[in-house]
CSV table of C-alpha atoms and ligand atoms in Angstrom, one decimal:
chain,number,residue,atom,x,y,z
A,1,UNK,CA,104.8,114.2,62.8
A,2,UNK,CA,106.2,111.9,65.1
A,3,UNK,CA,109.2,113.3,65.0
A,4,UNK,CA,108.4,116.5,65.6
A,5,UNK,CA,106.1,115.0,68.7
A,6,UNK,CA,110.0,113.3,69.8
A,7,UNK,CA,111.8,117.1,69.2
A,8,UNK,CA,109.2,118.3,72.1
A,9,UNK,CA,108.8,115.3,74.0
A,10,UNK,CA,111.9,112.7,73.8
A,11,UNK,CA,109.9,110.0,73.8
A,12,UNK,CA,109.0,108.4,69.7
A,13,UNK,CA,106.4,105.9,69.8
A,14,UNK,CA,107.2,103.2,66.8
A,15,UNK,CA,104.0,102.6,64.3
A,16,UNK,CA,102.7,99.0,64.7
A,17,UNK,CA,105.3,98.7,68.0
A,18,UNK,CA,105.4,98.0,71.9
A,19,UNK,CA,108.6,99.8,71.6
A,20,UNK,CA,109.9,103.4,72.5
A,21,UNK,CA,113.1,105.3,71.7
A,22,UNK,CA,113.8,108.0,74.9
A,23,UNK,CA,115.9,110.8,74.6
A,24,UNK,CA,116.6,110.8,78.8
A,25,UNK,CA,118.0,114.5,78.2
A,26,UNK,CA,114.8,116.2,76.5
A,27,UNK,CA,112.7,114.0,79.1
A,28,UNK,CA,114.5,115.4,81.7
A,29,UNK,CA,114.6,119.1,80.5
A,30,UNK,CA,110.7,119.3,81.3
A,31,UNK,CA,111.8,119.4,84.6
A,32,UNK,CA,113.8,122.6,84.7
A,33,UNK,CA,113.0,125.8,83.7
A,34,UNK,CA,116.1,127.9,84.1
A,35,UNK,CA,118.7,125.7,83.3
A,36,UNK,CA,118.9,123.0,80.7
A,37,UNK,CA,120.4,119.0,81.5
A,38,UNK,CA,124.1,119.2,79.1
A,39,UNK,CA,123.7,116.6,76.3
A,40,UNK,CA,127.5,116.2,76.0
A,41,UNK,CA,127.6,116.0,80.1
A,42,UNK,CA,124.8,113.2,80.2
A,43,UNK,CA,126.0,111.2,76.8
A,44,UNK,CA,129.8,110.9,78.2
A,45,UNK,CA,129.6,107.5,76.8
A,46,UNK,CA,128.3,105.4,73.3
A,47,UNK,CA,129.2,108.5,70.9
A,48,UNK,CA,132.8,108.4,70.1
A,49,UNK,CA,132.4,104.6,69.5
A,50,UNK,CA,135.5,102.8,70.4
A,51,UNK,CA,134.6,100.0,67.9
A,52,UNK,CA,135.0,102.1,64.8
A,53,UNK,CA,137.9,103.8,66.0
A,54,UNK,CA,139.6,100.6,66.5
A,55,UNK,CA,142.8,99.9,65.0
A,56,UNK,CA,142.1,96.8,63.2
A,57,UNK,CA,145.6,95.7,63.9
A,58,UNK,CA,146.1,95.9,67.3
A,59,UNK,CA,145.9,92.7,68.7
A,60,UNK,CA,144.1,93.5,72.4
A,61,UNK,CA,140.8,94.5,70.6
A,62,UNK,CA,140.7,90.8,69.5
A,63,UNK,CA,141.7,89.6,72.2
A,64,UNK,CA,138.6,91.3,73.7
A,65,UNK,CA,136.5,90.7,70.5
A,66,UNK,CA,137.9,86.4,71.1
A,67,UNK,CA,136.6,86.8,75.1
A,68,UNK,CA,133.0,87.7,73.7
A,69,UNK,CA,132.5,85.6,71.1
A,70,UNK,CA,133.1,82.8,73.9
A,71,UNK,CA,131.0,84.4,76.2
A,72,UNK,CA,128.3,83.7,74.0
A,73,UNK,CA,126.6,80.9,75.0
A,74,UNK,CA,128.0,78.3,77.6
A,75,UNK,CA,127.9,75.0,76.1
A,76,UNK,CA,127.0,72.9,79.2
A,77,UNK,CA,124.2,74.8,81.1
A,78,UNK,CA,123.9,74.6,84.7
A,79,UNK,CA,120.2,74.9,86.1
A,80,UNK,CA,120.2,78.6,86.7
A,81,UNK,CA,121.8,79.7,83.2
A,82,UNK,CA,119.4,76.8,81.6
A,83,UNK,CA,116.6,79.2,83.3
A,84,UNK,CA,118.5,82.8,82.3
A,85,UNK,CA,118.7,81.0,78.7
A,86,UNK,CA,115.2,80.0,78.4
A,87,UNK,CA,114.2,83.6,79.2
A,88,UNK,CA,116.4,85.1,77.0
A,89,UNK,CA,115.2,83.0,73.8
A,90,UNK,CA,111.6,84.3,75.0
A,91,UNK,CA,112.2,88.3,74.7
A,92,UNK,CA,114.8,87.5,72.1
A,93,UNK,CA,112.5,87.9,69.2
A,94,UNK,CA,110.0,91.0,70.8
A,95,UNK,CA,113.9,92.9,71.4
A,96,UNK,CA,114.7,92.2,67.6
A,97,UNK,CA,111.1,93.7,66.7
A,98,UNK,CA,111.8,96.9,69.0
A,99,UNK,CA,115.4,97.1,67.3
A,100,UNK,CA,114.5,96.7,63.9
A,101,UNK,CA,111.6,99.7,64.2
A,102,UNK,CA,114.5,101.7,65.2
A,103,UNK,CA,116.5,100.7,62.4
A,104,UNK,CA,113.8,101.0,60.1
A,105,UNK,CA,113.2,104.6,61.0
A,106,UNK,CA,115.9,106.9,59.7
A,107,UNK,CA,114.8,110.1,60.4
A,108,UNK,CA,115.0,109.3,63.9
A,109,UNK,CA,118.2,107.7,63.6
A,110,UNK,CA,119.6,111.2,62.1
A,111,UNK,CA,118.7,112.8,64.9
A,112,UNK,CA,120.1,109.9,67.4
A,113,UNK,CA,123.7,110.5,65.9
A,114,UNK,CA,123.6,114.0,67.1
A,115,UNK,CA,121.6,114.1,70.3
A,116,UNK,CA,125.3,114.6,71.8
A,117,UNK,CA,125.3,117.8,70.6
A,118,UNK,CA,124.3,120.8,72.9
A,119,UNK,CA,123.7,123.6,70.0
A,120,UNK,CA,126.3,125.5,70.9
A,121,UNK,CA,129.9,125.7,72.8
A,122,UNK,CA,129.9,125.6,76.2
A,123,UNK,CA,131.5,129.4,76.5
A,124,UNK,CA,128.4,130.6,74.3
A,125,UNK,CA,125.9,128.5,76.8
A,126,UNK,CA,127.6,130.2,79.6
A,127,UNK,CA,127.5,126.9,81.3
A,128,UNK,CA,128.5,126.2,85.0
A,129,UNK,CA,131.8,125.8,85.8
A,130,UNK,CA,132.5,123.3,88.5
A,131,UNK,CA,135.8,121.2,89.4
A,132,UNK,CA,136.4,118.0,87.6
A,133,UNK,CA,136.3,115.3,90.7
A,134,UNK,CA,133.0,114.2,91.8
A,135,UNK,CA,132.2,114.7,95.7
A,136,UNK,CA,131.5,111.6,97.7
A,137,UNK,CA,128.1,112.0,98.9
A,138,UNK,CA,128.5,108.3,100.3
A,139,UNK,CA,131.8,109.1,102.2
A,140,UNK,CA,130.6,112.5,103.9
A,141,UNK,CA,127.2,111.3,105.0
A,142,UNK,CA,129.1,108.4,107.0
A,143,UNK,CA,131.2,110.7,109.2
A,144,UNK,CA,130.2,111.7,112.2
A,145,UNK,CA,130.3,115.7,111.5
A,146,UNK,CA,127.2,114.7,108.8
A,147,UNK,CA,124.9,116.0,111.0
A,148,UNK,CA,126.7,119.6,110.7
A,149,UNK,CA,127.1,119.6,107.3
A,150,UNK,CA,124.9,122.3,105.4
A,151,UNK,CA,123.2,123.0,102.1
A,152,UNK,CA,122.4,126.7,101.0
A,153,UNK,CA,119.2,127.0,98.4
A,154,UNK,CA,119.4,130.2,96.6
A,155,UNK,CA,115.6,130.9,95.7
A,156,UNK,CA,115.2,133.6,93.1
A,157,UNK,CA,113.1,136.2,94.0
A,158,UNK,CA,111.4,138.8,91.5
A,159,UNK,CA,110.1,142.4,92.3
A,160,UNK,CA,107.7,143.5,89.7
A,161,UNK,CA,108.8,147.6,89.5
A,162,UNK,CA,107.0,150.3,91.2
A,163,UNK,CA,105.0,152.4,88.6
A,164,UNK,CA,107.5,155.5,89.3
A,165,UNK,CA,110.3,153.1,89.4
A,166,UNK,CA,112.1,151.7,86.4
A,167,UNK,CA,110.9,149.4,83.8
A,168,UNK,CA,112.5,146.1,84.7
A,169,UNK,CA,112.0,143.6,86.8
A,170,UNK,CA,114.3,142.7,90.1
A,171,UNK,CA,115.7,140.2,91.1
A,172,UNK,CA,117.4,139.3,94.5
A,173,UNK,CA,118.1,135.9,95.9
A,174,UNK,CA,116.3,134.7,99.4
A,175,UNK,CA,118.8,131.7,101.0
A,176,UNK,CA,118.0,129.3,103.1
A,177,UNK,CA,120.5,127.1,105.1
A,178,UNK,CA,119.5,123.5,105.9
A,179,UNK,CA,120.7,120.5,106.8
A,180,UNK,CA,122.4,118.2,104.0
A,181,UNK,CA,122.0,114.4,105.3
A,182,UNK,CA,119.0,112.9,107.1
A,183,UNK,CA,116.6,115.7,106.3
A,184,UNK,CA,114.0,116.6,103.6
A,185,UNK,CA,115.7,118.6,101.6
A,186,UNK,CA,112.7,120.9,99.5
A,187,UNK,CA,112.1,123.0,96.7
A,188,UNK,CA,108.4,123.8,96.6
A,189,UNK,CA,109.0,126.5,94.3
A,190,UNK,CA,107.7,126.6,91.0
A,191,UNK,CA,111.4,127.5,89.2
A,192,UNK,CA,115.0,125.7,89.5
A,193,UNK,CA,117.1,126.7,92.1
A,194,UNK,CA,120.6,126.6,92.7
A,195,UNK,CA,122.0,125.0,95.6
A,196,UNK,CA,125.7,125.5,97.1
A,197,UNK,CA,127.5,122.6,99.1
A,198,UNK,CA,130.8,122.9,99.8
A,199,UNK,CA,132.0,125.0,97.2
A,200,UNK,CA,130.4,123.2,94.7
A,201,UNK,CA,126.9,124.3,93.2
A,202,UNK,CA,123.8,122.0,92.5
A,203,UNK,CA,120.4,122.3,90.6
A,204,UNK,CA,117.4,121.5,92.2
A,205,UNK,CA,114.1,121.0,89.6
A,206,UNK,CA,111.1,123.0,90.3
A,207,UNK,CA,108.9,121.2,93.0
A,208,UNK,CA,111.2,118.3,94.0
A,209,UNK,CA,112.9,117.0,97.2
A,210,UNK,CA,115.3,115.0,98.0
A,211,UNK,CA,116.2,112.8,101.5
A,212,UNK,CA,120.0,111.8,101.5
A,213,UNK,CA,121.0,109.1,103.9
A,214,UNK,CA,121.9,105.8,104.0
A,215,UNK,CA,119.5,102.8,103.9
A,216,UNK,CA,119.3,102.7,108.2
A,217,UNK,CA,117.6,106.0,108.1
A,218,UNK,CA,115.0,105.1,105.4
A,219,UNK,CA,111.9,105.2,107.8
A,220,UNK,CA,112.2,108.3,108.5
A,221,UNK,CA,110.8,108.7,104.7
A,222,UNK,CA,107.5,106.9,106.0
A,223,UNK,CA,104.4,109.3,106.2
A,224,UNK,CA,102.1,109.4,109.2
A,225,UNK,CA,99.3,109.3,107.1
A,226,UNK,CA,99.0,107.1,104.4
A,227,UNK,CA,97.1,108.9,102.3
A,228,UNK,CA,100.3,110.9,102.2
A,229,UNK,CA,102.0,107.5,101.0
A,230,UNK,CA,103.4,107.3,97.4
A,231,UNK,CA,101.1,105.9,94.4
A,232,UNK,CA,104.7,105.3,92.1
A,233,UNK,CA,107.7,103.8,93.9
A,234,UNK,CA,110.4,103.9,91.4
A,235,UNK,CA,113.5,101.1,93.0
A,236,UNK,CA,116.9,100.6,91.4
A,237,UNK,CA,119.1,98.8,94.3
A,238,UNK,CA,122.6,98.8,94.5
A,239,UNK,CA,122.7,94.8,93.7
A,240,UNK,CA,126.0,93.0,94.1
A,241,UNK,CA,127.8,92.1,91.3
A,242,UNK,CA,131.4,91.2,90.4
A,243,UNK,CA,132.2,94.2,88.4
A,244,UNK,CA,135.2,96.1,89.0
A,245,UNK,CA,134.1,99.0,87.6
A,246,UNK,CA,130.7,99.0,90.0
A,247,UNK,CA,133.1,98.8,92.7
A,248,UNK,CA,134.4,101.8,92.4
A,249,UNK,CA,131.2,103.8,91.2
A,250,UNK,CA,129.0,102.9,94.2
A,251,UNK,CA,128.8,100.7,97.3
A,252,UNK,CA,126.5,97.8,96.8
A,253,UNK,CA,124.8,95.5,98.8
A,254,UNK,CA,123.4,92.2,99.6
A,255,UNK,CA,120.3,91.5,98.2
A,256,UNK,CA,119.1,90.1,101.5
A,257,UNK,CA,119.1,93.9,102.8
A,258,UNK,CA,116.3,94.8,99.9
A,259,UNK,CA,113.9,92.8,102.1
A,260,UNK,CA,114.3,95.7,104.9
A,261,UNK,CA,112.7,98.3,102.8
A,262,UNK,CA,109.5,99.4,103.8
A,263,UNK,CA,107.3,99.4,100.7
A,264,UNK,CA,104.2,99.0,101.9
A,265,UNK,CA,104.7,101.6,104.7
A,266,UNK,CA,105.8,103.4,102.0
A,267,UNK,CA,102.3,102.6,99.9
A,268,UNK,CA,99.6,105.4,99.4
A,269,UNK,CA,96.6,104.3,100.9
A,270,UNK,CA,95.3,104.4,97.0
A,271,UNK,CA,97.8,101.8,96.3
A,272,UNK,CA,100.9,102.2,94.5
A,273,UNK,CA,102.7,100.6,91.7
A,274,UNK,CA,106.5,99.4,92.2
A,275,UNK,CA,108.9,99.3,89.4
A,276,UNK,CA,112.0,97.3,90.2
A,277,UNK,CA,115.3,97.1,88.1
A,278,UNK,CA,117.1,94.2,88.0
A,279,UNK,CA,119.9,93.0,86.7
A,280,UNK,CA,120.1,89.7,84.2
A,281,UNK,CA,121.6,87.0,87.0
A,282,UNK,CA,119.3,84.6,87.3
A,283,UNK,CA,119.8,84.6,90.9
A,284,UNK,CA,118.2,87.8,91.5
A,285,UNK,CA,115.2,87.3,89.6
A,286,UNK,CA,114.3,83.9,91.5
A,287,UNK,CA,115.0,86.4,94.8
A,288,UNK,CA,112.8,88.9,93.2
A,289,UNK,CA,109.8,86.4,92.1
A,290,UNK,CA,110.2,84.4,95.2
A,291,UNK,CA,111.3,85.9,98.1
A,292,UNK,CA,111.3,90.3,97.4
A,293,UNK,CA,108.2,90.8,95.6
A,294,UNK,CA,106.2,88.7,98.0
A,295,UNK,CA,107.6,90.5,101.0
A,296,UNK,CA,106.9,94.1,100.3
A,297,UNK,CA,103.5,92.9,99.5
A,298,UNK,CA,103.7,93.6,95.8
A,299,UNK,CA,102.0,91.5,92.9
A,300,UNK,CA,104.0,91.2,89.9
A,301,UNK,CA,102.3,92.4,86.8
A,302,UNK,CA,105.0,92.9,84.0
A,303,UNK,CA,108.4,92.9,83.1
A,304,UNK,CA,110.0,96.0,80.3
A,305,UNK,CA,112.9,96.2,78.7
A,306,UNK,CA,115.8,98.8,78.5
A,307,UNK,CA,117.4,97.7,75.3
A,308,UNK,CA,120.9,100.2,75.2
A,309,UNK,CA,121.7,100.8,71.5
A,310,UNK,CA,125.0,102.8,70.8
A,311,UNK,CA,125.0,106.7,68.7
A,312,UNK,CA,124.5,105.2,65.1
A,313,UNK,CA,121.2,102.5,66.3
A,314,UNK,CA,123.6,99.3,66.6
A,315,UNK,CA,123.4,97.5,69.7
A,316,UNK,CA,125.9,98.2,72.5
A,317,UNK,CA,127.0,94.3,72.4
A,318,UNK,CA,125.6,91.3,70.9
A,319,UNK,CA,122.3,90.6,71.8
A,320,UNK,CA,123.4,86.8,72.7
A,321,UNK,CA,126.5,87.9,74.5
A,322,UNK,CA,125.7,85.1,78.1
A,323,UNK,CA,126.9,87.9,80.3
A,324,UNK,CA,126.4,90.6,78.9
A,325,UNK,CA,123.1,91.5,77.6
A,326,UNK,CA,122.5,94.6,75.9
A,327,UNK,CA,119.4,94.7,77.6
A,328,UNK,CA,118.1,95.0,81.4
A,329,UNK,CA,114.5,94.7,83.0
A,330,UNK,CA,112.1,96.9,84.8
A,331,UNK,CA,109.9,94.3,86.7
A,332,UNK,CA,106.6,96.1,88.0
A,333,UNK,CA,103.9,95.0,90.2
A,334,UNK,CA,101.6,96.7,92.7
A,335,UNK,CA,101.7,97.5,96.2
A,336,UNK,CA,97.6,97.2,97.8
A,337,UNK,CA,96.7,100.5,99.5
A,338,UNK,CA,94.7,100.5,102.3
A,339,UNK,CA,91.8,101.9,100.8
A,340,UNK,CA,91.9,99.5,98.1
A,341,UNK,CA,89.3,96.6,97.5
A,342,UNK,CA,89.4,93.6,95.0
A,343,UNK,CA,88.0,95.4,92.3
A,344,UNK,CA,90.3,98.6,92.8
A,345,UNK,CA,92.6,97.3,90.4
A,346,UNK,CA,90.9,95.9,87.9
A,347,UNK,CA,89.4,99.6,87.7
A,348,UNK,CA,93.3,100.1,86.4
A,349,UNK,CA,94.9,100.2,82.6
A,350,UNK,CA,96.2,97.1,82.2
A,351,UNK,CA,99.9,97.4,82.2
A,352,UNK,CA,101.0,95.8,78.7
A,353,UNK,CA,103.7,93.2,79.2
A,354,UNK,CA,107.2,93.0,77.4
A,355,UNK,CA,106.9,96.6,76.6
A,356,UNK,CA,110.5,97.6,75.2
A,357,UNK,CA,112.7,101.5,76.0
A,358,UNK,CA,115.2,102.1,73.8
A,359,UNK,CA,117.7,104.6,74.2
A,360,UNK,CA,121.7,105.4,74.9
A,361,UNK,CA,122.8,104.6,78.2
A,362,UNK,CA,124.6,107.9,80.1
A,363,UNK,CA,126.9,107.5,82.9
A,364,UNK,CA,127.1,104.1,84.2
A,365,UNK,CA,123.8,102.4,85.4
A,366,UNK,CA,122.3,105.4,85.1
A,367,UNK,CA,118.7,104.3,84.0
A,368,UNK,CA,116.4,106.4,81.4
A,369,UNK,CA,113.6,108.6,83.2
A,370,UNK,CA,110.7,106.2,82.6
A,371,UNK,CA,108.5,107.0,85.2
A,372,UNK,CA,106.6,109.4,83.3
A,373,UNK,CA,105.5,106.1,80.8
A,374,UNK,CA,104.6,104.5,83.8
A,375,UNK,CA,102.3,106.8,84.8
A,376,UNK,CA,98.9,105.9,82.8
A,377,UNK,CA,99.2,102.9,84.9
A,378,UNK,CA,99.4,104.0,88.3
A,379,UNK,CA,96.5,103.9,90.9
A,380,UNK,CA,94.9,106.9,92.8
A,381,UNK,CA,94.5,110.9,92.4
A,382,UNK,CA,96.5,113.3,89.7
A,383,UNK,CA,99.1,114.3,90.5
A,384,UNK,CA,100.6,111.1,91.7
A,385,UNK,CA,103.3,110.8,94.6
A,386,UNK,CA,106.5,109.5,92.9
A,387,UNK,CA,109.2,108.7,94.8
A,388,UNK,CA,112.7,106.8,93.5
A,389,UNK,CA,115.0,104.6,95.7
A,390,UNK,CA,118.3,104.6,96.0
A,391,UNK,CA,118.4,107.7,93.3
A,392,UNK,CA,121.4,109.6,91.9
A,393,UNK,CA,118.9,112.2,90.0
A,394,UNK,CA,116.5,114.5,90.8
A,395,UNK,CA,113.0,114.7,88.9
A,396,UNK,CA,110.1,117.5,89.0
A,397,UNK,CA,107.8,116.5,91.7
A,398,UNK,CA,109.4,113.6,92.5
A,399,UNK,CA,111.0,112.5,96.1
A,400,UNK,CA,114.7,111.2,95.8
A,401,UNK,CA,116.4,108.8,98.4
A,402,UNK,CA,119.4,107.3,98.3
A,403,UNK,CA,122.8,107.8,99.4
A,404,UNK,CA,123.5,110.3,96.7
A,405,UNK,CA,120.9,111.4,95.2
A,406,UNK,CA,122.6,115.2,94.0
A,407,UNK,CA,125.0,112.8,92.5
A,408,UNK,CA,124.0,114.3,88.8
A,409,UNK,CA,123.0,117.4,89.7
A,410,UNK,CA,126.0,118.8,90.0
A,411,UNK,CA,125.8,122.3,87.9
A,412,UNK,CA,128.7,120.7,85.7
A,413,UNK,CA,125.9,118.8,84.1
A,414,UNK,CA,124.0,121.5,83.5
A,415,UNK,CA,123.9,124.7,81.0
A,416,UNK,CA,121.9,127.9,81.5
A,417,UNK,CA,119.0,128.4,79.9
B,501,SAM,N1,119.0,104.8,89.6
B,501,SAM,C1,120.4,105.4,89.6
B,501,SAM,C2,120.7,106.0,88.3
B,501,SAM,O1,119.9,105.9,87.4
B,501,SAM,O2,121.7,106.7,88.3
B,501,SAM,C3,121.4,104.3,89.9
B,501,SAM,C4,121.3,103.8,91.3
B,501,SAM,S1,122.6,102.7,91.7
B,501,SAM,C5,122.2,101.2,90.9
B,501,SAM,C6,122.4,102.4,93.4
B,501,SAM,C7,122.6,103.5,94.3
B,501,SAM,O3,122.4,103.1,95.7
B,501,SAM,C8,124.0,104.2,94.3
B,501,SAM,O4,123.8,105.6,94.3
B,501,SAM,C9,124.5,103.8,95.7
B,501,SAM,O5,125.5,104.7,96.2
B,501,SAM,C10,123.3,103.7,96.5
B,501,SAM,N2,123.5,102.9,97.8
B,501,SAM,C11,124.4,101.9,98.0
B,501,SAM,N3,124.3,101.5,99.3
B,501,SAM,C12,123.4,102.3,99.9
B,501,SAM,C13,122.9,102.4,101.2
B,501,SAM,N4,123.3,101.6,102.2
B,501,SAM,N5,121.9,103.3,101.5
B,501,SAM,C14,121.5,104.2,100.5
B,501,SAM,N6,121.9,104.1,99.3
B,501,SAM,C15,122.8,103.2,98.9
């Protein structure tokens, strides 16, 4: 049964569990209706698992498997890791729970080891073909011909036949020509449409936007009227971190910068609740508890967990690795409208702490859609105003901001219905 439920949705709810397993592609698929998201495309890594392929006598895998093991645990703690520690040995035993249901529930797992698979070759699919490099979204909207730079949206447009005329339907394309950075980029119509840039073609969900720009133009996002504001603000910041592999992915930035965004202006006048991912340095947290959080105006309700397991269930690295958890956190709080009073929230679902996601990461950083579990607990009217920060995705009736947020959309990523 549940299974079945997880076929349709891609989302299994574990028996006796605060834990989920999300298939991100099947979530995502609900938002398009004439293309599909490519399962090979989004699971480029965590299938062909570089463990088993290992060739248990070269001697750079253990030199690799040697660093871990002494990344493990420091043994002389300094304040901050003593703090990272003691929170780790908290969710420690709540992440075992959540990865033993999966473990425990092998028809799932079946399907896991092939959620890679698309059904079919790409040539039968007819998917898109696009060129291999990615365009820099970042690098184009910071030149000063940005402002010239256009997008084309190709709308499909259907003509039911005249009663002399033939029997099938027809179909011509209406375009429309607008400007790529610093404007609201909309589809408001109810099926997928392609979008061309530069050669290269995009796929816009039904009824989404997107605002590309850089982090100085973010007001422009603001509504007049708040109760035009958004009721789910969805944040995954850039944060800095010493990775060489970030680096060259995305541009990052100091955390002191997150203070500058304008959550509240942001706020429906319902209220909104704000889901904030953050990494595990302790660092950040203390900024997030002490100094972020406060400053939007948000009060912090919960933390969840994305625990990344690998094709076959396992873990993607040990769950005690000091530096590298196998796990990250979704801290959430909300954001008082102005139409809220004291009691407006306790109205609310309470949002259950500690709740854990499981699923297999995609490209890197890229998060699971979860707003869609988050929204039994968000305040105001049906359907809410969602909105994600500093987004690389687009989502059905969502708004995406960020420097690149067509980033996945590419029509690589993508097969044809
Ligand atoms: N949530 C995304 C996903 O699941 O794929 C990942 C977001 S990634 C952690 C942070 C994003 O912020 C990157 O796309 C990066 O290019 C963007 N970014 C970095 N600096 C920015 C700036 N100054 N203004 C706007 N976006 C920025």
């Amino acid at each position: 049964m549940e299974v079945s439920m997880f076929l349709k949705s891609g989302i299994y709810h574990f028996e006796n569990s605060n834990a989920v397993f999300i298939d991100p592609v099947r979530v995502l698929n609900r938002s398009y209706n004439r293309f599909r998201v490519s399962s090979s495309a989004y699971y480029s890594r965590f299938f062909e698992s570089k463990y088993s392929k290992e060739d248990p006598t070269d001697s750079s895998h253990s030199r690799k498997r040697k660093r871990k093991q002494k990344q493990k645990r420091p043994l002389a703690l300094n304040d901050r890791e003593r703090i990272a520690d003691q929170r780790h040995q908290e969710v420690r035993p709540l992440l075992l729970k959540a990865h033993e249901a999966l473990l425990g529930a092998t028809d799932l797992l079946a399907i896991i080891r092939n959620l890679r698979s698309d059904g079919c070759s790409s040539e039968d699919c007819g998917d898109l073909v696009s060129p291999s490099t990615e365009q820099s979204f970042v690098e184009l909207g910071s030149v000063w011909q940005a402002p010239l730079y256009e997008i084309t949206l190709n709308f499909p447009q259907f003509c039911e036949p005249t009663q002399d005329g033939g029997s099938s339907v027809v179909q011509f394309i209406e375009q429309r020509v607008v400007q790529m950075f610093n404007n609201l980029v909309v589809n408001e119509a109810s099926k997928d449409v392609e979008a061309e840039f530069l050669n290269r073609r995009y796929i816009i969900p039904r009824k989404s936007c997107f605002y590309m720009s850089d982090l100085g133009q973010i007001h422009n996002l603001i509504p007049a009227e708040s109760d035009c504001g958004f009721n789910l603000i969805l944040v995954d910041p850039p944060w800095e971190n010493s990775s060489a592999h970030q680096k060259l992915k995305y541009p990052t930035l100091p955390s002191r910068y997150f203070l500058s965004l304008p959550i509240k202006q942001l706020t429906h006048t319902d209220g909104a609740l704000v889901a904030l991912w953050v990494t595990n340095r302790e660092k950040l947290r203390g900024f997030v508890e002490k100094e972020l959080f406060p400053s939007w105006g948000v009060k912090y309700m919960a933390t969840l967990y994305w625990l990344k397991v690998k094709a076959d269930g396992l873990l993607i690295s040990e769950l005690d690795l000091f530096h590298h958890r196998p796990y990250e956190c979704l801290l959430v709080g909300y954001c008082h409208g102005k139409a809220m009073d004291s009691e407006s929230l306790s109205g609310l679902k309470p949002i259950p702490d500690n709740q854990v996601f499981i699923s297999v990461p995609g490209d890197y950083s890229r998060k699971p859609p979860i707003g869609e579990l988050l929204l039994e607990y968000v305040p105001g009217f049906r359907p809410a105003h969602c909105i994600e920060l500093f987004s690389r995705e687009m989502i059905s009736g969502w708004t995406s901001w960020g420097n690149e947020p067509l980033y996945f959309q590419e029509s690589r990523n993508f097969l044809k219905r």
